[in-house]
Short mmCIF file of N, CA and C in Angstrom, two decimals:
data_model
loop_
_atom_site.label_atom_id
_atom_site.label_comp_id
_atom_site.label_asym_id
_atom_site.label_seq_id
_atom_site.Cartn_x
_atom_site.Cartn_y
_atom_site.Cartn_z
N UNK A 1 12.28 2.83 -5.21
CA UNK A 1 11.03 3.56 -4.95
C UNK A 1 10.05 3.25 -6.17
N UNK A 2 8.85 3.33 -6.03
CA UNK A 2 8.00 2.99 -7.26
C UNK A 2 7.98 4.45 -7.93
N UNK A 3 8.14 4.52 -9.20
CA UNK A 3 8.08 5.65 -10.13
C UNK A 3 6.92 5.92 -10.72
N UNK A 4 6.16 4.78 -11.15
CA UNK A 4 4.83 5.11 -11.74
C UNK A 4 3.78 5.38 -10.96
N UNK A 5 2.91 6.33 -11.41
CA UNK A 5 1.87 6.91 -10.51
C UNK A 5 0.68 6.21 -10.78
N UNK A 6 -0.10 5.75 -9.81
CA UNK A 6 -1.42 5.20 -9.90
C UNK A 6 -2.16 5.50 -8.66
N UNK A 7 -3.49 5.43 -8.65
CA UNK A 7 -4.32 5.63 -7.39
C UNK A 7 -4.46 4.15 -7.02
N UNK A 8 -4.23 4.03 -5.61
CA UNK A 8 -4.35 2.75 -5.03
C UNK A 8 -5.47 2.74 -3.99
N UNK A 9 -6.36 1.81 -4.03
CA UNK A 9 -7.52 1.77 -2.93
C UNK A 9 -6.90 0.63 -2.02
N UNK A 10 -6.62 1.18 -0.72
CA UNK A 10 -6.09 0.41 0.25
C UNK A 10 -7.10 -0.02 1.36
N UNK A 11 -7.19 -1.29 1.58
CA UNK A 11 -8.03 -1.75 2.64
C UNK A 11 -7.20 -1.92 3.93
N UNK A 12 -7.42 -1.05 4.88
CA UNK A 12 -6.70 -1.10 6.09
C UNK A 12 -7.41 -1.69 7.22
N UNK A 13 -6.81 -2.63 7.80
CA UNK A 13 -7.65 -3.50 8.92
C UNK A 13 -6.89 -3.70 10.13
N UNK A 14 -7.53 -3.43 11.27
CA UNK A 14 -6.89 -3.66 12.57
C UNK A 14 -7.07 -5.28 12.71
N UNK A 15 -5.88 -5.86 12.81
CA UNK A 15 -5.85 -7.23 12.85
C UNK A 15 -6.33 -7.82 14.23
N UNK A 16 -7.06 -8.68 14.41
CA UNK A 16 -7.71 -9.27 15.62
C UNK A 16 -8.84 -8.60 16.18
N UNK A 17 -9.24 -7.55 15.47
CA UNK A 17 -10.58 -6.82 16.15
C UNK A 17 -11.67 -7.70 15.95
N UNK A 18 -12.55 -7.59 16.81
CA UNK A 18 -13.83 -8.37 16.62
C UNK A 18 -15.12 -7.47 17.26
N UNK A 19 -15.85 -7.00 16.60
CA UNK A 19 -16.05 -7.11 15.11
C UNK A 19 -14.84 -6.37 14.29
N UNK A 20 -14.81 -6.62 12.97
CA UNK A 20 -13.65 -6.02 12.39
C UNK A 20 -13.81 -4.54 12.36
N UNK A 21 -12.50 -4.10 12.28
CA UNK A 21 -12.45 -2.47 12.15
C UNK A 21 -11.51 -2.27 10.99
N UNK A 22 -12.22 -1.50 9.96
CA UNK A 22 -11.33 -1.33 8.67
C UNK A 22 -11.81 -0.02 7.87
N UNK A 23 -10.91 0.51 7.27
CA UNK A 23 -11.18 1.65 6.46
C UNK A 23 -10.63 1.39 5.05
N UNK A 24 -11.20 1.90 3.99
CA UNK A 24 -10.71 2.07 2.59
C UNK A 24 -10.23 3.44 2.25
N UNK A 25 -8.88 3.48 2.07
CA UNK A 25 -8.39 4.78 1.75
C UNK A 25 -7.76 4.71 0.38
N UNK A 26 -7.93 5.82 -0.47
CA UNK A 26 -7.25 5.84 -1.73
C UNK A 26 -6.05 6.81 -1.65
N UNK A 27 -5.01 6.40 -2.13
CA UNK A 27 -3.71 7.13 -1.92
C UNK A 27 -2.88 6.98 -3.45
N UNK A 28 -2.11 7.89 -3.66
CA UNK A 28 -1.28 7.85 -4.79
C UNK A 28 -0.02 6.85 -4.57
N UNK A 29 0.11 6.05 -5.46
CA UNK A 29 1.23 5.06 -5.28
C UNK A 29 2.49 5.57 -4.83
N UNK A 30 2.85 6.66 -5.26
CA UNK A 30 4.19 7.45 -4.96
C UNK A 30 4.12 8.11 -3.61
N UNK A 31 3.09 8.09 -2.74
CA UNK A 31 3.11 8.50 -1.66
C UNK A 31 4.20 8.17 -0.60
N UNK A 32 4.97 8.88 -0.02
CA UNK A 32 6.08 8.16 0.80
C UNK A 32 5.38 7.56 2.09
N UNK A 33 5.97 6.65 2.60
CA UNK A 33 5.38 5.92 3.83
C UNK A 33 5.30 6.87 5.02
N UNK A 34 5.95 7.67 5.16
CA UNK A 34 6.04 8.76 6.37
C UNK A 34 4.61 9.62 6.14
N UNK A 35 4.23 9.86 5.08
CA UNK A 35 2.92 10.70 4.78
C UNK A 35 1.94 9.57 4.77
N UNK A 36 2.06 8.45 4.35
CA UNK A 36 0.98 7.28 4.59
C UNK A 36 0.58 7.23 5.97
N UNK A 37 1.66 7.25 6.71
CA UNK A 37 1.38 7.07 8.30
C UNK A 37 0.40 8.16 8.70
N UNK A 38 0.36 9.36 8.15
CA UNK A 38 -0.47 10.47 8.59
C UNK A 38 -1.71 10.08 7.99
N UNK A 39 -1.94 9.57 6.81
CA UNK A 39 -3.35 9.25 6.37
C UNK A 39 -3.90 8.22 7.21
N UNK A 40 -3.18 7.11 7.49
CA UNK A 40 -3.63 6.11 8.39
C UNK A 40 -4.20 6.69 9.68
N UNK A 41 -3.52 7.55 10.27
CA UNK A 41 -3.90 8.24 11.64
C UNK A 41 -5.18 8.93 11.58
N UNK A 42 -5.21 9.67 10.39
CA UNK A 42 -6.45 10.34 10.16
C UNK A 42 -7.75 9.50 9.86
N UNK A 43 -7.45 8.51 9.05
CA UNK A 43 -8.46 7.53 8.78
C UNK A 43 -9.09 6.82 9.92
N UNK A 44 -8.34 6.51 10.88
CA UNK A 44 -8.71 5.80 12.15
C UNK A 44 -9.19 6.72 13.15
N UNK A 45 -8.71 7.99 12.98
CA UNK A 45 -9.14 8.94 14.05
C UNK A 45 -8.16 8.97 15.22
N UNK A 46 -6.85 8.53 15.01
CA UNK A 46 -5.89 8.62 15.93
C UNK A 46 -5.13 9.84 15.95
N UNK A 47 -4.36 10.02 16.88
CA UNK A 47 -3.62 11.26 17.31
C UNK A 47 -2.19 11.11 17.15
N UNK A 48 -1.61 10.13 16.65
CA UNK A 48 -0.25 9.90 16.39
C UNK A 48 0.85 10.22 17.52
N UNK A 49 0.38 9.64 18.74
CA UNK A 49 1.25 9.76 20.00
C UNK A 49 2.13 8.73 20.11
N UNK A 50 2.16 7.62 19.21
CA UNK A 50 2.99 6.46 19.55
C UNK A 50 4.06 6.17 18.35
N UNK A 51 5.08 5.60 18.63
CA UNK A 51 5.97 5.14 17.63
C UNK A 51 5.28 4.33 16.66
N UNK A 52 5.87 4.18 15.39
CA UNK A 52 5.20 3.34 14.41
C UNK A 52 6.34 2.63 13.38
N UNK A 53 5.96 1.72 12.81
CA UNK A 53 6.97 1.17 11.74
C UNK A 53 5.92 0.44 10.67
N UNK A 54 6.48 0.23 9.51
CA UNK A 54 5.84 -0.59 8.60
C UNK A 54 6.59 -1.79 8.15
N UNK A 55 5.92 -2.94 7.89
CA UNK A 55 6.67 -4.19 7.68
C UNK A 55 5.95 -4.83 6.38
N UNK A 56 6.77 -5.56 5.62
CA UNK A 56 6.25 -6.33 4.48
C UNK A 56 5.70 -7.69 4.92
N UNK A 57 5.79 -7.98 5.99
CA UNK A 57 5.51 -9.32 6.56
C UNK A 57 4.60 -9.26 7.92
N UNK A 58 3.72 -10.30 8.20
CA UNK A 58 3.02 -10.25 9.40
C UNK A 58 3.68 -9.87 10.55
N UNK A 59 3.11 -9.15 11.54
CA UNK A 59 3.82 -8.81 12.69
C UNK A 59 3.71 -9.98 13.77
N UNK A 60 3.12 -11.05 13.49
CA UNK A 60 3.06 -12.21 14.30
C UNK A 60 4.31 -12.79 14.29
N UNK A 61 5.08 -12.77 15.42
CA UNK A 61 6.30 -13.37 15.35
C UNK A 61 6.33 -14.99 15.22
N UNK A 62 5.38 -15.51 15.74
CA UNK A 62 5.34 -17.01 15.50
C UNK A 62 5.34 -17.37 14.04
N UNK A 63 4.43 -16.52 13.34
CA UNK A 63 4.38 -16.83 11.87
C UNK A 63 5.62 -16.66 11.09
N UNK A 64 6.30 -15.51 11.59
CA UNK A 64 7.72 -15.30 10.84
C UNK A 64 8.67 -16.26 11.26
N UNK A 65 8.78 -16.71 12.47
CA UNK A 65 9.55 -17.80 12.91
C UNK A 65 9.45 -19.08 12.22
N UNK A 66 8.24 -19.47 12.07
CA UNK A 66 7.92 -20.75 11.35
C UNK A 66 8.25 -20.68 9.89
N UNK A 67 7.95 -19.56 9.27
CA UNK A 67 8.41 -19.42 7.88
C UNK A 67 9.88 -19.03 7.67
N UNK A 68 10.66 -18.75 8.86
CA UNK A 68 11.97 -18.33 8.74
C UNK A 68 12.29 -17.02 7.89
N UNK A 69 11.55 -16.20 7.94
CA UNK A 69 11.60 -14.98 7.15
C UNK A 69 11.93 -13.87 8.07
N UNK A 70 12.70 -12.77 7.47
CA UNK A 70 12.85 -11.47 8.18
C UNK A 70 12.10 -10.48 7.41
N UNK A 71 11.18 -9.80 8.06
CA UNK A 71 10.46 -8.71 7.49
C UNK A 71 11.30 -7.61 6.98
N UNK A 72 11.05 -7.01 5.76
CA UNK A 72 11.61 -5.72 5.61
C UNK A 72 10.84 -4.63 6.48
N UNK A 73 11.59 -3.76 7.07
CA UNK A 73 10.95 -2.92 8.09
C UNK A 73 11.29 -1.45 7.50
N UNK A 74 10.40 -0.54 7.59
CA UNK A 74 10.61 0.96 7.27
C UNK A 74 10.29 1.54 8.74
N UNK A 75 11.19 2.39 9.22
CA UNK A 75 11.18 3.19 10.34
C UNK A 75 11.00 4.56 10.38
N UNK A 76 10.53 5.24 11.45
CA UNK A 76 10.84 6.74 11.39
C UNK A 76 12.20 6.97 11.76
N UNK A 77 12.71 8.09 11.41
CA UNK A 77 14.06 8.42 11.38
C UNK A 77 14.53 8.39 12.87
N UNK A 78 13.68 8.77 13.97
CA UNK A 78 14.08 8.74 15.27
C UNK A 78 14.33 7.34 15.75
N UNK A 79 13.60 6.42 15.05
CA UNK A 79 13.87 4.92 15.59
C UNK A 79 15.20 4.35 15.06
N UNK A 80 15.48 5.04 13.81
CA UNK A 80 16.70 4.56 13.24
C UNK A 80 17.95 5.01 13.89
N UNK A 81 17.74 6.38 14.45
CA UNK A 81 18.74 7.13 15.26
C UNK A 81 19.00 6.53 16.61
N UNK A 82 18.02 5.68 17.03
CA UNK A 82 18.04 5.07 18.37
C UNK A 82 18.84 3.85 18.31
N UNK A 83 18.88 3.21 16.90
CA UNK A 83 19.73 2.04 16.72
C UNK A 83 18.86 0.99 16.02
N UNK A 84 17.60 1.08 15.91
CA UNK A 84 16.82 0.22 15.37
C UNK A 84 17.21 -0.07 13.84
N UNK A 85 17.03 -1.46 13.45
CA UNK A 85 17.49 -1.80 12.14
C UNK A 85 16.31 -1.74 11.20
N UNK A 86 16.49 -0.98 10.02
CA UNK A 86 15.44 -1.00 8.89
C UNK A 86 15.69 0.21 8.14
N UNK A 87 14.81 0.28 7.18
CA UNK A 87 14.94 1.44 6.11
C UNK A 87 14.23 2.75 6.59
N UNK A 88 14.65 3.96 6.10
CA UNK A 88 14.06 5.12 6.25
C UNK A 88 12.59 5.09 5.64
N UNK A 89 11.50 5.39 6.49
CA UNK A 89 10.14 5.31 5.85
C UNK A 89 9.84 6.43 4.80
N UNK A 90 10.60 7.58 4.87
CA UNK A 90 10.52 8.63 3.86
C UNK A 90 11.18 8.40 2.75
N UNK A 91 11.93 7.26 2.50
CA UNK A 91 12.54 6.92 1.31
C UNK A 91 11.79 5.89 0.57
N UNK A 92 10.86 5.42 1.00
CA UNK A 92 9.94 4.26 0.38
C UNK A 92 8.50 4.84 0.14
N UNK A 93 8.04 4.40 -0.89
CA UNK A 93 6.60 4.78 -1.28
C UNK A 93 5.69 3.75 -1.15
N UNK A 94 4.37 3.94 -0.91
CA UNK A 94 3.34 2.97 -0.61
C UNK A 94 3.35 1.86 -1.87
N UNK A 95 3.46 2.24 -2.96
CA UNK A 95 3.61 1.54 -4.29
C UNK A 95 4.75 0.53 -4.13
N UNK A 96 5.96 1.14 -3.83
CA UNK A 96 7.04 0.49 -3.67
C UNK A 96 7.09 -0.56 -2.63
N UNK A 97 6.74 -0.28 -1.37
CA UNK A 97 6.64 -1.21 -0.40
C UNK A 97 5.56 -2.36 -0.63
N UNK A 98 4.53 -1.98 -1.20
CA UNK A 98 3.49 -3.04 -1.65
C UNK A 98 4.04 -4.05 -2.62
N UNK A 99 4.97 -3.69 -3.48
CA UNK A 99 5.53 -4.46 -4.54
C UNK A 99 6.61 -5.33 -3.97
N UNK A 100 6.82 -5.28 -2.72
CA UNK A 100 7.92 -6.23 -2.16
C UNK A 100 7.15 -7.45 -1.42
N UNK A 101 7.70 -8.63 -1.45
CA UNK A 101 7.25 -9.61 -0.63
C UNK A 101 5.90 -10.13 -1.16
N UNK A 102 4.87 -10.23 -0.33
CA UNK A 102 3.72 -10.92 -0.78
C UNK A 102 2.49 -9.83 -0.98
N UNK A 103 2.96 -8.58 -1.19
CA UNK A 103 2.05 -7.51 -1.48
C UNK A 103 1.18 -7.10 -0.38
N UNK A 104 1.54 -7.36 0.76
CA UNK A 104 0.87 -6.80 1.88
C UNK A 104 1.80 -5.75 2.72
N UNK A 105 1.25 -4.87 3.34
CA UNK A 105 2.06 -3.91 4.20
C UNK A 105 1.19 -4.01 5.49
N UNK A 106 2.18 -4.07 6.55
CA UNK A 106 1.66 -4.06 8.08
C UNK A 106 2.19 -2.82 8.65
N UNK A 107 1.30 -2.34 9.35
CA UNK A 107 1.67 -1.03 10.03
C UNK A 107 1.28 -1.27 11.48
N UNK A 108 2.53 -0.93 12.28
CA UNK A 108 2.28 -1.23 13.74
C UNK A 108 2.67 -0.04 14.51
#
């Protein structure tokens, strides 16, 4: 987990939306991903009714297959309990997740 604190300005964009739909949010780099989920839900006006996950790679499977990469995935505790593979989202921070891979974070 990232231990140094800094304020991050995050450009969150819905991929494939035309016209583009995006928000700028400022969060502490030490904010855990499970709490960042709540920030994103609020920023976009969503109600949090669906399962979610974070990945350090594009959610586009064709791109991942072509690059032969497996994304690092952070999941809700209930998803891990159901047998999905990944890391607990409450154990990683926004800053830590962004420091892995190509510096992008995908929220699905």
